[in-house]
Short mmCIF file of C-alpha atoms in Angstrom, two decimals:
data_model
loop_
_atom_site.label_atom_id
_atom_site.label_comp_id
_atom_site.label_asym_id
_atom_site.label_seq_id
_atom_site.Cartn_x
_atom_site.Cartn_y
_atom_site.Cartn_z
CA UNK Y 674 -61.39 94.47 92.32
CA UNK Y 675 -61.52 95.68 95.73
CA UNK Y 676 -59.37 98.99 94.77
CA UNK Y 677 -61.66 99.41 91.81
CA UNK Y 678 -64.87 99.42 93.78
CA UNK Y 679 -63.55 101.83 96.35
CA UNK Y 680 -62.10 104.17 94.05
CA UNK Y 681 -65.16 103.98 91.52
CA UNK Y 682 -67.73 104.99 94.60
CA UNK Y 683 -65.01 107.31 96.09
CA UNK Y 684 -65.02 109.23 92.51
CA UNK Y 685 -68.44 109.19 92.08
CA UNK Y 686 -69.51 110.36 95.49
CA UNK Y 687 -66.52 113.29 95.66
CA UNK Y 688 -66.85 114.30 91.94
CA UNK Y 689 -70.30 114.98 92.19
CA UNK Y 690 -70.26 116.37 95.73
CA UNK Y 691 -67.43 118.76 94.73
CA UNK Y 692 -68.97 120.04 91.57
CA UNK Y 693 -72.46 120.59 93.00
CA UNK Y 694 -70.67 122.46 95.93
CA UNK Y 695 -68.60 124.77 93.40
CA UNK Y 696 -71.87 125.36 91.21
CA UNK Y 697 -74.39 125.80 93.98
CA UNK Y 698 -77.07 123.71 92.54
CA UNK Y 699 -77.77 120.62 90.54
CA UNK Y 700 -79.29 120.91 86.93
CA UNK Y 701 -78.48 119.31 83.78
CA UNK Y 702 -75.55 121.06 82.96
CA UNK Y 703 -74.30 120.33 86.11
CA UNK Y 704 -74.90 116.55 85.64
CA UNK Y 705 -73.17 116.79 82.12
CA UNK Y 706 -70.19 118.38 83.87
CA UNK Y 707 -69.94 115.72 86.34
CA UNK Y 708 -70.70 112.88 83.75
CA UNK Y 709 -67.55 114.40 81.87
CA UNK Y 710 -65.19 114.76 84.76
CA UNK Y 711 -65.81 111.33 86.69
CA UNK Y 712 -63.90 109.04 84.10
CA UNK Y 713 -60.86 111.66 84.15
CA UNK Y 714 -60.90 111.58 87.85
CA UNK Y 715 -61.29 108.00 87.97
CA UNK Y 716 -58.05 107.27 85.79
CA UNK Y 717 -56.26 109.79 88.00
CA UNK Y 718 -57.01 108.04 91.29
CA UNK Y 719 -56.53 104.72 90.05
CA UNK Y 720 -52.85 105.52 88.96
CA UNK Y 721 -52.15 107.56 91.97
CA UNK Y 722 -53.74 105.60 94.45
CA UNK Y 723 -52.10 102.09 93.19
CA UNK Y 724 -48.74 103.82 92.49
CA UNK Y 725 -48.10 105.89 95.28
CA UNK Y 726 -50.66 106.78 98.08
CA UNK Y 727 -51.70 102.80 98.53
CA UNK Y 728 -48.45 101.75 98.75
CA UNK Y 729 -47.57 104.58 101.76
CA UNK Y 730 -50.83 103.48 103.51
CA UNK Y 731 -49.84 100.08 103.94
CA UNK Y 732 -46.00 100.86 104.91
CA UNK Y 733 -47.72 103.56 107.57
CA UNK Y 734 -50.66 100.81 108.97
CA UNK Y 735 -47.85 98.31 109.40
CA UNK Y 736 -45.67 100.52 111.36
CA UNK Y 737 -48.61 101.59 113.59
CA UNK Y 738 -50.20 98.19 113.95
CA UNK Y 739 -48.60 94.64 115.42
CA UNK Y 740 -48.94 91.36 113.55
CA UNK Y 741 -51.71 90.54 116.81
CA UNK Y 742 -53.73 93.68 115.92
CA UNK Y 743 -57.01 92.56 114.46
CA UNK Y 744 -58.27 93.26 111.03
CA UNK Y 745 -60.49 96.01 111.85
CA UNK Y 746 -57.40 97.97 113.75
CA UNK Y 747 -55.40 97.65 110.56
CA UNK Y 748 -58.18 98.54 108.29
CA UNK Y 749 -58.56 101.67 110.22
CA UNK Y 750 -55.01 102.73 109.86
CA UNK Y 751 -55.48 101.86 106.04
CA UNK Y 752 -58.20 104.03 105.68
CA UNK Y 753 -56.77 106.81 107.50
CA UNK Y 754 -53.75 107.05 105.79
CA UNK Y 755 -55.30 106.39 102.21
CA UNK Y 756 -57.71 109.07 102.83
CA UNK Y 757 -55.52 111.63 104.06
CA UNK Y 758 -53.08 111.17 101.27
CA UNK Y 759 -55.59 110.88 98.51
CA UNK Y 760 -57.66 113.86 99.88
CA UNK Y 761 -54.76 116.04 99.96
CA UNK Y 762 -54.02 115.11 96.31
CA UNK Y 763 -57.15 114.96 94.79
CA UNK Y 764 -58.22 118.15 96.27
CA UNK Y 765 -55.15 119.78 94.56
CA UNK Y 766 -55.78 117.67 91.21
CA UNK Y 767 -59.65 118.18 91.26
CA UNK Y 768 -59.30 122.06 91.45
CA UNK Y 769 -56.71 121.86 88.38
CA UNK Y 770 -59.03 119.55 86.28
CA UNK Y 771 -62.16 121.75 87.26
CA UNK Y 772 -60.78 125.36 87.07
CA UNK Y 773 -57.47 125.00 85.67
CA UNK Y 774 -54.31 126.08 87.18
CA UNK Y 775 -53.96 129.51 89.06
CA UNK Y 776 -52.00 131.20 91.76
CA UNK Y 777 -55.04 130.88 93.75
CA UNK Y 778 -55.11 127.04 93.89
CA UNK Y 779 -53.07 126.73 97.09
CA UNK Y 780 -55.55 128.91 99.00
CA UNK Y 781 -58.69 127.12 97.68
CA UNK Y 782 -56.51 124.01 98.68
CA UNK Y 783 -56.10 125.17 102.22
CA UNK Y 784 -59.75 125.96 102.61
CA UNK Y 785 -60.93 122.77 100.93
CA UNK Y 786 -58.98 120.05 101.84
CA UNK Y 787 -59.89 119.84 105.50
CA UNK Y 788 -63.63 119.57 104.44
CA UNK Y 789 -62.93 117.10 101.83
CA UNK Y 790 -60.68 114.97 104.21
CA UNK Y 791 -63.52 114.82 106.86
CA UNK Y 792 -65.95 113.96 104.17
CA UNK Y 793 -64.40 111.21 102.68
CA UNK Y 794 -62.97 109.81 106.04
CA UNK Y 795 -67.08 109.57 107.06
CA UNK Y 796 -68.09 108.34 103.56
CA UNK Y 797 -65.15 105.47 103.30
CA UNK Y 798 -65.55 104.23 106.88
CA UNK Y 799 -69.29 104.01 106.79
CA UNK Y 800 -70.13 103.36 103.28
CA UNK Y 801 -67.78 102.89 100.65
CA UNK Y 802 -65.15 100.27 102.44
CA UNK Y 803 -68.03 98.23 103.84
CA UNK Y 804 -69.74 98.08 100.08
CA UNK Y 805 -66.41 96.88 98.69
CA UNK Y 806 -65.85 94.38 101.62
CA UNK Y 807 -69.28 92.94 100.90
CA UNK Y 808 -68.55 92.64 97.43
CA UNK Y 809 -65.68 90.95 98.13
CA UNK Y 810 -67.31 88.67 100.40
CA UNK Y 811 -70.19 87.69 97.71
CA UNK Y 812 -67.34 87.17 95.13
CA UNK Y 813 -65.18 84.89 97.27
CA UNK Y 814 -68.48 82.88 98.20
CA UNK Y 815 -69.43 82.62 94.46
CA UNK Y 816 -65.83 81.32 93.56
CA UNK Y 817 -66.00 78.91 96.47
CA UNK Y 818 -69.15 77.73 95.42
CA UNK Y 819 -68.28 77.14 92.01
CA UNK Y 820 -64.84 75.42 93.03
CA UNK Y 821 -66.95 73.24 95.35
CA UNK Y 822 -69.29 72.36 92.26
CA UNK Y 823 -66.55 71.69 90.36
CA UNK Y 824 -64.94 69.22 92.69
CA UNK Y 825 -68.21 67.64 93.35
CA UNK Y 826 -68.58 67.10 89.48
#
């Protein structure tokens, strides 16, 4: 659930941002293009994050932190490594989904990836991850309350 919240918010934000930036304006056609692209990008993100980059980020975070390090220290490394891998892959994949495969894709990637990395890192750190953590806290509180009611009944 946590990963689904993060992936959904990131896909909504970055797909919209990238398409609007590429077109240069927002209108009905752009909104329709965003709505068509979001499900495709969400499926791709869910697959590669859970199968590849989430696992790599978890392993790297474990290498760079100690068991005694705080949760916040561990989550910062996890965010950094996940965003690093996902932004690199999705900048490339997003260009293919949006424009098809061409020889210029590599020069576009070199130009767009640093920008995408910084934007997603800031969005993940300041907005997306806190929203997902808040949702999970509320879910756990609800589950604990329900379990307590069942015990008392």
